[in-house]
PDB file of C-alpha atoms in Angstrom:
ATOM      1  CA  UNK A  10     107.339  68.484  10.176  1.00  0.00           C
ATOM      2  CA  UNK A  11     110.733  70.139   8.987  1.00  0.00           C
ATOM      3  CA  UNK A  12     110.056  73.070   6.759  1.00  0.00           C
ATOM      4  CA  UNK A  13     112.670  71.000   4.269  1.00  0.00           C
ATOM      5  CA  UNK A  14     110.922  68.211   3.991  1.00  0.00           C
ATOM      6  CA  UNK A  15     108.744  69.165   1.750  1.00  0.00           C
ATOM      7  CA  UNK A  16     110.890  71.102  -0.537  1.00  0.00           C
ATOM      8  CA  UNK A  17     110.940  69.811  -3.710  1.00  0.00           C
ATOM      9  CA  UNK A  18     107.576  68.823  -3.692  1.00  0.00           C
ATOM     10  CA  UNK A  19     106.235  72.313  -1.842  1.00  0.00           C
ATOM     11  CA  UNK A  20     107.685  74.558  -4.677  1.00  0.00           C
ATOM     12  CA  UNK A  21     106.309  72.127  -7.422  1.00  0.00           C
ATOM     13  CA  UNK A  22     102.584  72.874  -5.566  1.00  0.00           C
ATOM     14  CA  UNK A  23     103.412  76.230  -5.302  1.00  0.00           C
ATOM     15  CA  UNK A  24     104.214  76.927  -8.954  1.00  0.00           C
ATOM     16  CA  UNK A  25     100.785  74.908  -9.590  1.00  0.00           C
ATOM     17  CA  UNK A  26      98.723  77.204  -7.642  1.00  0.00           C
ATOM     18  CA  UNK A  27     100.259  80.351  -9.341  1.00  0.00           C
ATOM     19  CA  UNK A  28      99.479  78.863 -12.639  1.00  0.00           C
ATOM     20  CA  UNK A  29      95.556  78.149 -11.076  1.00  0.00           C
ATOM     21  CA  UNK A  30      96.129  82.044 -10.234  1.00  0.00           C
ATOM     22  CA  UNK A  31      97.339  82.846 -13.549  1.00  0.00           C
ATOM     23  CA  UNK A  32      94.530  80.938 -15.214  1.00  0.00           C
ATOM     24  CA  UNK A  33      91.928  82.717 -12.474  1.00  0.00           C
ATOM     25  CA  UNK A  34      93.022  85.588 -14.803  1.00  0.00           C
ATOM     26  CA  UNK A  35      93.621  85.057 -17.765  1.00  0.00           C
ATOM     27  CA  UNK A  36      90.126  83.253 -18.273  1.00  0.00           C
ATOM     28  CA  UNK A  37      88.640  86.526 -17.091  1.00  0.00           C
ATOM     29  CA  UNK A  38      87.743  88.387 -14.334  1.00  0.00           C
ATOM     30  CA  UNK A  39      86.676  86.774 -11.275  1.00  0.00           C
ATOM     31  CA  UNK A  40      83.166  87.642 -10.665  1.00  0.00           C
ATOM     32  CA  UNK A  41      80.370  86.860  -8.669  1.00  0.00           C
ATOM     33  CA  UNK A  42      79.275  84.290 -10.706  1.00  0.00           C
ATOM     34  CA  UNK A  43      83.047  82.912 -10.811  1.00  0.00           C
ATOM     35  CA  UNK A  44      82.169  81.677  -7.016  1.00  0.00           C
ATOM     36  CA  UNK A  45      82.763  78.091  -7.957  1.00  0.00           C
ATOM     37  CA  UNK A  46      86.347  79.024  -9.117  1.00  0.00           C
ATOM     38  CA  UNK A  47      87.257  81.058  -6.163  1.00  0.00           C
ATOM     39  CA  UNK A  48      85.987  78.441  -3.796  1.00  0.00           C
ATOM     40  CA  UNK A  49      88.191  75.947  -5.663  1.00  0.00           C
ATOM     41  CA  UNK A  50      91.319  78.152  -5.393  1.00  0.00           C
ATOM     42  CA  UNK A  51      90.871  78.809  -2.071  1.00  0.00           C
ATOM     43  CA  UNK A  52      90.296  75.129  -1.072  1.00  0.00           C
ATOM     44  CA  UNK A  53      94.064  74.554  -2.893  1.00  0.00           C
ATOM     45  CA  UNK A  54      95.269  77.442  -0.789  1.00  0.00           C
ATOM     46  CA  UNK A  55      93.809  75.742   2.710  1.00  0.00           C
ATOM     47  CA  UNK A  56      95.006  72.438   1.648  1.00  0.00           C
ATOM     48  CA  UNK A  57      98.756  74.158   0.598  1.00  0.00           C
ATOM     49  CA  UNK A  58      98.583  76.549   3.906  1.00  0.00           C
ATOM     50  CA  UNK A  59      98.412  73.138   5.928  1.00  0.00           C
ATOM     51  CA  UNK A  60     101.735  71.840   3.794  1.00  0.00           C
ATOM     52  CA  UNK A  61     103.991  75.075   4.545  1.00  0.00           C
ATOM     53  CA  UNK A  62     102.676  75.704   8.268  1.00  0.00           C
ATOM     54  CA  UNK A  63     104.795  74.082  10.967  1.00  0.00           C
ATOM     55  CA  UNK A  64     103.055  72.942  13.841  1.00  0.00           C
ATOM     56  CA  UNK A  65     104.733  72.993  17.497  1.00  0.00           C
ATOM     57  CA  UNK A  66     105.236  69.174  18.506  1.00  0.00           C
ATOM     58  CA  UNK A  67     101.898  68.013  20.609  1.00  0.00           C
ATOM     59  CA  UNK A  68     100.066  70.399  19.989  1.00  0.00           C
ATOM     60  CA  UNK A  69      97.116  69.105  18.065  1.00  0.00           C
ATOM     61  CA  UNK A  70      96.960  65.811  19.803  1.00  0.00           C
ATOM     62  CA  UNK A  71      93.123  64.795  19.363  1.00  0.00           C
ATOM     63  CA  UNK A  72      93.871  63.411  16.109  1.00  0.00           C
ATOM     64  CA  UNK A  73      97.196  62.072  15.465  1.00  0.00           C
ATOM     65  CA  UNK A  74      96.168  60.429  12.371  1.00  0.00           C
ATOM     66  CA  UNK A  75      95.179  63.391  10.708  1.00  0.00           C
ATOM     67  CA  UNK A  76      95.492  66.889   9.875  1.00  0.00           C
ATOM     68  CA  UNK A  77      92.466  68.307  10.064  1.00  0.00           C
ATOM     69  CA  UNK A  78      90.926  71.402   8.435  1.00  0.00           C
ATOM     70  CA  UNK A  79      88.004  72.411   9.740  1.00  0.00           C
ATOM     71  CA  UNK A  80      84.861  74.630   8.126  1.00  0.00           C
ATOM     72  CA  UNK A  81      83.152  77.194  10.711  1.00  0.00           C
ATOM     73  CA  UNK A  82      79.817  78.636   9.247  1.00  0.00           C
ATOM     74  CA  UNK A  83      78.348  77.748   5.842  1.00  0.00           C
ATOM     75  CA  UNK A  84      80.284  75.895   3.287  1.00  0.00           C
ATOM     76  CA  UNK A  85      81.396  77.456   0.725  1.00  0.00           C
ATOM     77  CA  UNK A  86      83.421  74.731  -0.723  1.00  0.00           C
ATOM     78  CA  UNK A  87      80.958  71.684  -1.109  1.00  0.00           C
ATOM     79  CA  UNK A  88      82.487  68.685  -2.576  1.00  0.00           C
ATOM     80  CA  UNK A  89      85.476  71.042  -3.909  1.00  0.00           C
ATOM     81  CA  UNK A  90      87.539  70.622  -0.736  1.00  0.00           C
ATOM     82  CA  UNK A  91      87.281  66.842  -0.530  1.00  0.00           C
ATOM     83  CA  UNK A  92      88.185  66.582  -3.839  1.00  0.00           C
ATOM     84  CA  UNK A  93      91.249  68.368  -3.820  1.00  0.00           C
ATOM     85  CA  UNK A  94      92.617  66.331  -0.460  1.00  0.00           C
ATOM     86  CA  UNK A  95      91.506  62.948  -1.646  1.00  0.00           C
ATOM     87  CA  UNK A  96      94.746  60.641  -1.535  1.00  0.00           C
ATOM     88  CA  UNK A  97      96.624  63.518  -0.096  1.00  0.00           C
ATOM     89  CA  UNK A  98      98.554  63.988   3.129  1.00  0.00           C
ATOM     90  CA  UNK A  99     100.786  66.571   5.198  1.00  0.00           C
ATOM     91  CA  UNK A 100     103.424  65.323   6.656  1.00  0.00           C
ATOM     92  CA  UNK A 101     102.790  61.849   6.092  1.00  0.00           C
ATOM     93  CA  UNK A 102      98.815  62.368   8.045  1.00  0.00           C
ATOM     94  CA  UNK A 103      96.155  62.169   5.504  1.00  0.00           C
ATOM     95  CA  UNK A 104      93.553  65.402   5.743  1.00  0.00           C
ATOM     96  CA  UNK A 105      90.421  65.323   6.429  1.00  0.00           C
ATOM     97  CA  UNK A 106      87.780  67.963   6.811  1.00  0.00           C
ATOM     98  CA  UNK A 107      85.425  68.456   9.947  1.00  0.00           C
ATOM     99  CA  UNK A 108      82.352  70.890   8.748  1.00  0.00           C
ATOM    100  CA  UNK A 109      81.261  72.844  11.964  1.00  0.00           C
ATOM    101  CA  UNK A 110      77.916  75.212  11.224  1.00  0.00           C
ATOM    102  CA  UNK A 111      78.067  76.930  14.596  1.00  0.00           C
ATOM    103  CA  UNK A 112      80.710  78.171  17.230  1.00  0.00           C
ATOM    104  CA  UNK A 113      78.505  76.271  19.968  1.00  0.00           C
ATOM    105  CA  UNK A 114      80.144  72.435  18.137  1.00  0.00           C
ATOM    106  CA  UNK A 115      83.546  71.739  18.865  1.00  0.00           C
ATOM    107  CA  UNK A 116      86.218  73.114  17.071  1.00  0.00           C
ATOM    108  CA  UNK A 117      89.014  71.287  19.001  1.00  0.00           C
ATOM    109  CA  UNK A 118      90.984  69.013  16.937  1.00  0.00           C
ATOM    110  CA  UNK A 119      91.417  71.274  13.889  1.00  0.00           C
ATOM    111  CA  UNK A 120      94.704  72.440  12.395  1.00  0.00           C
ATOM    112  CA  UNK A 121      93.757  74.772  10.295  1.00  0.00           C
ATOM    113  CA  UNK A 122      90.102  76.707  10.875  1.00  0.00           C
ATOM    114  CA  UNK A 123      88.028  78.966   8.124  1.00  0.00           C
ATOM    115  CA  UNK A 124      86.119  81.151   9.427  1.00  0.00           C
ATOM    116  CA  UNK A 125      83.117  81.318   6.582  1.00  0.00           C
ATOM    117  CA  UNK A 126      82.044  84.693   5.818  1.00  0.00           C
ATOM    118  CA  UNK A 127      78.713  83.460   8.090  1.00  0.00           C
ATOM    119  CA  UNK A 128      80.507  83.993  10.888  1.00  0.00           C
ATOM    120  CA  UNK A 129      82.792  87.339  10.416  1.00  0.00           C
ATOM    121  CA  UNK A 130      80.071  89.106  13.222  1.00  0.00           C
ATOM    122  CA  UNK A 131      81.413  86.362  15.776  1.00  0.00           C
ATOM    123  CA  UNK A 132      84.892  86.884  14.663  1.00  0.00           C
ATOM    124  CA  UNK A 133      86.412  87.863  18.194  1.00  0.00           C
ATOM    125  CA  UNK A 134      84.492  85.487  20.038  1.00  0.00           C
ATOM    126  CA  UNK A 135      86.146  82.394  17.705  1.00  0.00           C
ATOM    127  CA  UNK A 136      89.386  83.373  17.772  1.00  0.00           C
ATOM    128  CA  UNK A 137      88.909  84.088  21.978  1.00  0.00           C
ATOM    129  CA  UNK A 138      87.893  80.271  22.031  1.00  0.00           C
ATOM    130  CA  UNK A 139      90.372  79.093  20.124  1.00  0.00           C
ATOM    131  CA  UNK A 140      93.091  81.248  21.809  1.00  0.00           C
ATOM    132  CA  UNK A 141      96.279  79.054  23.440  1.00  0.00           C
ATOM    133  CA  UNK A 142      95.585  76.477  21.144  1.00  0.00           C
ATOM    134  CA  UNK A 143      97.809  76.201  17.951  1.00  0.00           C
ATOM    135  CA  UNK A 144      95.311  76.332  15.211  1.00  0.00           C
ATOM    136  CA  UNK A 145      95.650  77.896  11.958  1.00  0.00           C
ATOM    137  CA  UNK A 146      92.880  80.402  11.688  1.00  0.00           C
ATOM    138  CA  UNK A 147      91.856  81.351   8.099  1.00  0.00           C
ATOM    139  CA  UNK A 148      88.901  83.958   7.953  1.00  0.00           C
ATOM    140  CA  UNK A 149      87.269  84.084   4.498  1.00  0.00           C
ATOM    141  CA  UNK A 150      86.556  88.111   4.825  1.00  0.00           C
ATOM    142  CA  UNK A 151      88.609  90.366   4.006  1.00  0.00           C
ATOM    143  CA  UNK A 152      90.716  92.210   6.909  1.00  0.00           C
ATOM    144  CA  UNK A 153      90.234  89.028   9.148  1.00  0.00           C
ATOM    145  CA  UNK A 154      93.959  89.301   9.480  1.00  0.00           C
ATOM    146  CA  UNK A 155      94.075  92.501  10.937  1.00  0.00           C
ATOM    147  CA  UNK A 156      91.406  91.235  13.411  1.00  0.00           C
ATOM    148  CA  UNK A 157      93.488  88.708  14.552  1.00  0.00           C
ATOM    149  CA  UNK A 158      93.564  85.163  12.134  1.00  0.00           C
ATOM    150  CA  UNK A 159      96.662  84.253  10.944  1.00  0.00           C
ATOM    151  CA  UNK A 160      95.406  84.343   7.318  1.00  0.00           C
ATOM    152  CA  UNK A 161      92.655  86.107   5.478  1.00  0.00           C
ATOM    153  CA  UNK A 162      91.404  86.106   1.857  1.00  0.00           C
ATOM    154  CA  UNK A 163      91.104  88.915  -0.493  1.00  0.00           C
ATOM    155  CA  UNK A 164      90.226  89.456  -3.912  1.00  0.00           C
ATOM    156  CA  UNK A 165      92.335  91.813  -5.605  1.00  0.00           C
ATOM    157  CA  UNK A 166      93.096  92.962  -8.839  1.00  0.00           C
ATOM    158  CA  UNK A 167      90.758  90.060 -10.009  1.00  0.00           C
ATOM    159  CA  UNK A 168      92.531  87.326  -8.343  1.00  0.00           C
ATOM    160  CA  UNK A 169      92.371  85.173  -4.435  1.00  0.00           C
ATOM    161  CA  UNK A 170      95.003  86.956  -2.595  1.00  0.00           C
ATOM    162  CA  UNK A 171      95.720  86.237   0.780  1.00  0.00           C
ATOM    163  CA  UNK A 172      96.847  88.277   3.752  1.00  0.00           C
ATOM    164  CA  UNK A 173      98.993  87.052   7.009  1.00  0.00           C
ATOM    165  CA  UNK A 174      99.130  88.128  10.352  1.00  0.00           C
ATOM    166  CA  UNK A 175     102.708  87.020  11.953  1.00  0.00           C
ATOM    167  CA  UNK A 176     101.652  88.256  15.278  1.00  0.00           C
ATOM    168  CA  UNK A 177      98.821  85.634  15.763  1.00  0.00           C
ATOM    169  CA  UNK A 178     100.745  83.054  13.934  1.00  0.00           C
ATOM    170  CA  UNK A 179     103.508  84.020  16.649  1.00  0.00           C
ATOM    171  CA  UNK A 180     100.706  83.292  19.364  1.00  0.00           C
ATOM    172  CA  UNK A 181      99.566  80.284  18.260  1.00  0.00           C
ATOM    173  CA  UNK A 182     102.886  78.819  18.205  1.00  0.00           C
ATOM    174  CA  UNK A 183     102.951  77.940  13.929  1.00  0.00           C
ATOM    175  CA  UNK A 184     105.934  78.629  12.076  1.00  0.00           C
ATOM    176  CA  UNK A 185     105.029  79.620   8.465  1.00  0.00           C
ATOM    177  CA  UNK A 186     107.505  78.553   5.738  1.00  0.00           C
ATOM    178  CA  UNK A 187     109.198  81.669   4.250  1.00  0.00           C
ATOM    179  CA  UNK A 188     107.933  80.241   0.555  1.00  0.00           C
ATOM    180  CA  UNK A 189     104.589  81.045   1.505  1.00  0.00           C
ATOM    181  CA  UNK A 190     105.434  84.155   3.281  1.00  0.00           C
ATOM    182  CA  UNK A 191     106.584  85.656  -0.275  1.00  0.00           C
ATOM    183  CA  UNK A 192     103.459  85.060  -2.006  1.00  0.00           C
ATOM    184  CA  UNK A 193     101.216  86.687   0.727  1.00  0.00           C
ATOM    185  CA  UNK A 194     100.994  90.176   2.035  1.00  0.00           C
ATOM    186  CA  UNK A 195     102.162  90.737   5.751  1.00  0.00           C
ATOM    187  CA  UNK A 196      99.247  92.585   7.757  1.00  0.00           C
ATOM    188  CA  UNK A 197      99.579  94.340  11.214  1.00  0.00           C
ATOM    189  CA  UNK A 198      96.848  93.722  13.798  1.00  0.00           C
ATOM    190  CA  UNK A 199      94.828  96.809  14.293  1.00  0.00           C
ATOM    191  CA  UNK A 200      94.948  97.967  17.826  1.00  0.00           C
TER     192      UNK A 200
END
């Protein structure tokens, strides 16, 4: 998918989520019990990673039809995530999402891949299993970038923030638009 293909559009969904962010906090601080608003911001965030990453041609070829996102560990989203992709696609595929509770199922076949908080302790094992493949890993604790996904979720200041690693994305092969590049914060890999 050209990174331009999508402009229009991409900046429109971009100013939406920063007005979700805005909204995050200006109804108040995001809390514990705010874990059904964080889990919908970050299911707009997965669904808008998918629209600004650029995959390398062939390279997720078990489903054509689709981009999938897949769920590794417990679910955090629910219904959330289905509701926000309903009717939706990425590059003219629709998304669907492929719930996975344990690193034994397959996690072939997925785009993009969160890493549930369930699963932080088996961290380097995922990512060794999905290394050489071009998949978009997103770990859900915090400093899962500079472990090695290509994105990670924070809270800060209140808010979903999200980190990036350019040196996995750089070894999975995915190109990530420069729009979303200015909203995150660029992470090393720890050695």
């Amino acid at each position: 998918m050209p990174r331009d293909a999508c402009a229009p559009k991409g900046m429109a969904w971009l100013l939406l989520l920063l007005i979700v962010l805005s909204f995050t906090t200006a109804s108040g601080p995001l809390r514990a019990n705010d874990r059904a608003l964080e889990y919908r911001v970050k299911a707009e965030f997965l669904y808008n990673f998918a629209r600004f990453v650029e995959w390398p041609e062939g390279s997720q070829d078990k489903d054509r039809e689709a981009v999938v996102i897949g769920i590794l560990g417990e679910d955090p989203f629910g219904p959330i995530l289905e509701t926000i992709i309903r009717g939706k696609n990425v590059g003219g595929k629709r998304v669907r999402v492929k719930r996975m509770e344990h690193l034994a199922e397959e996690t072939g076949g997925c785009h993009l891949l969160f890493i549930s908080r369930s699963q932080t302790r088996h961290l380097a094992e995922i990512l060794r299993r999905v290394q050489g493949r071009s998949v978009l890993t997103v770990g859900d604790s915090e400093g899962s970038a500079r472990r090695g996904t290509v994105i990670s979720f924070l809270i800060e200041d209140e808010t979903v923030q999200f980190e990036v690693n350019l040196q996995a994305a750089e070894r999975a092969g995915i190109k990530i638009s420069s729009r979303l590049l200015r909203s995150a914060r660029i992470v090393a890999e720890l050695p």
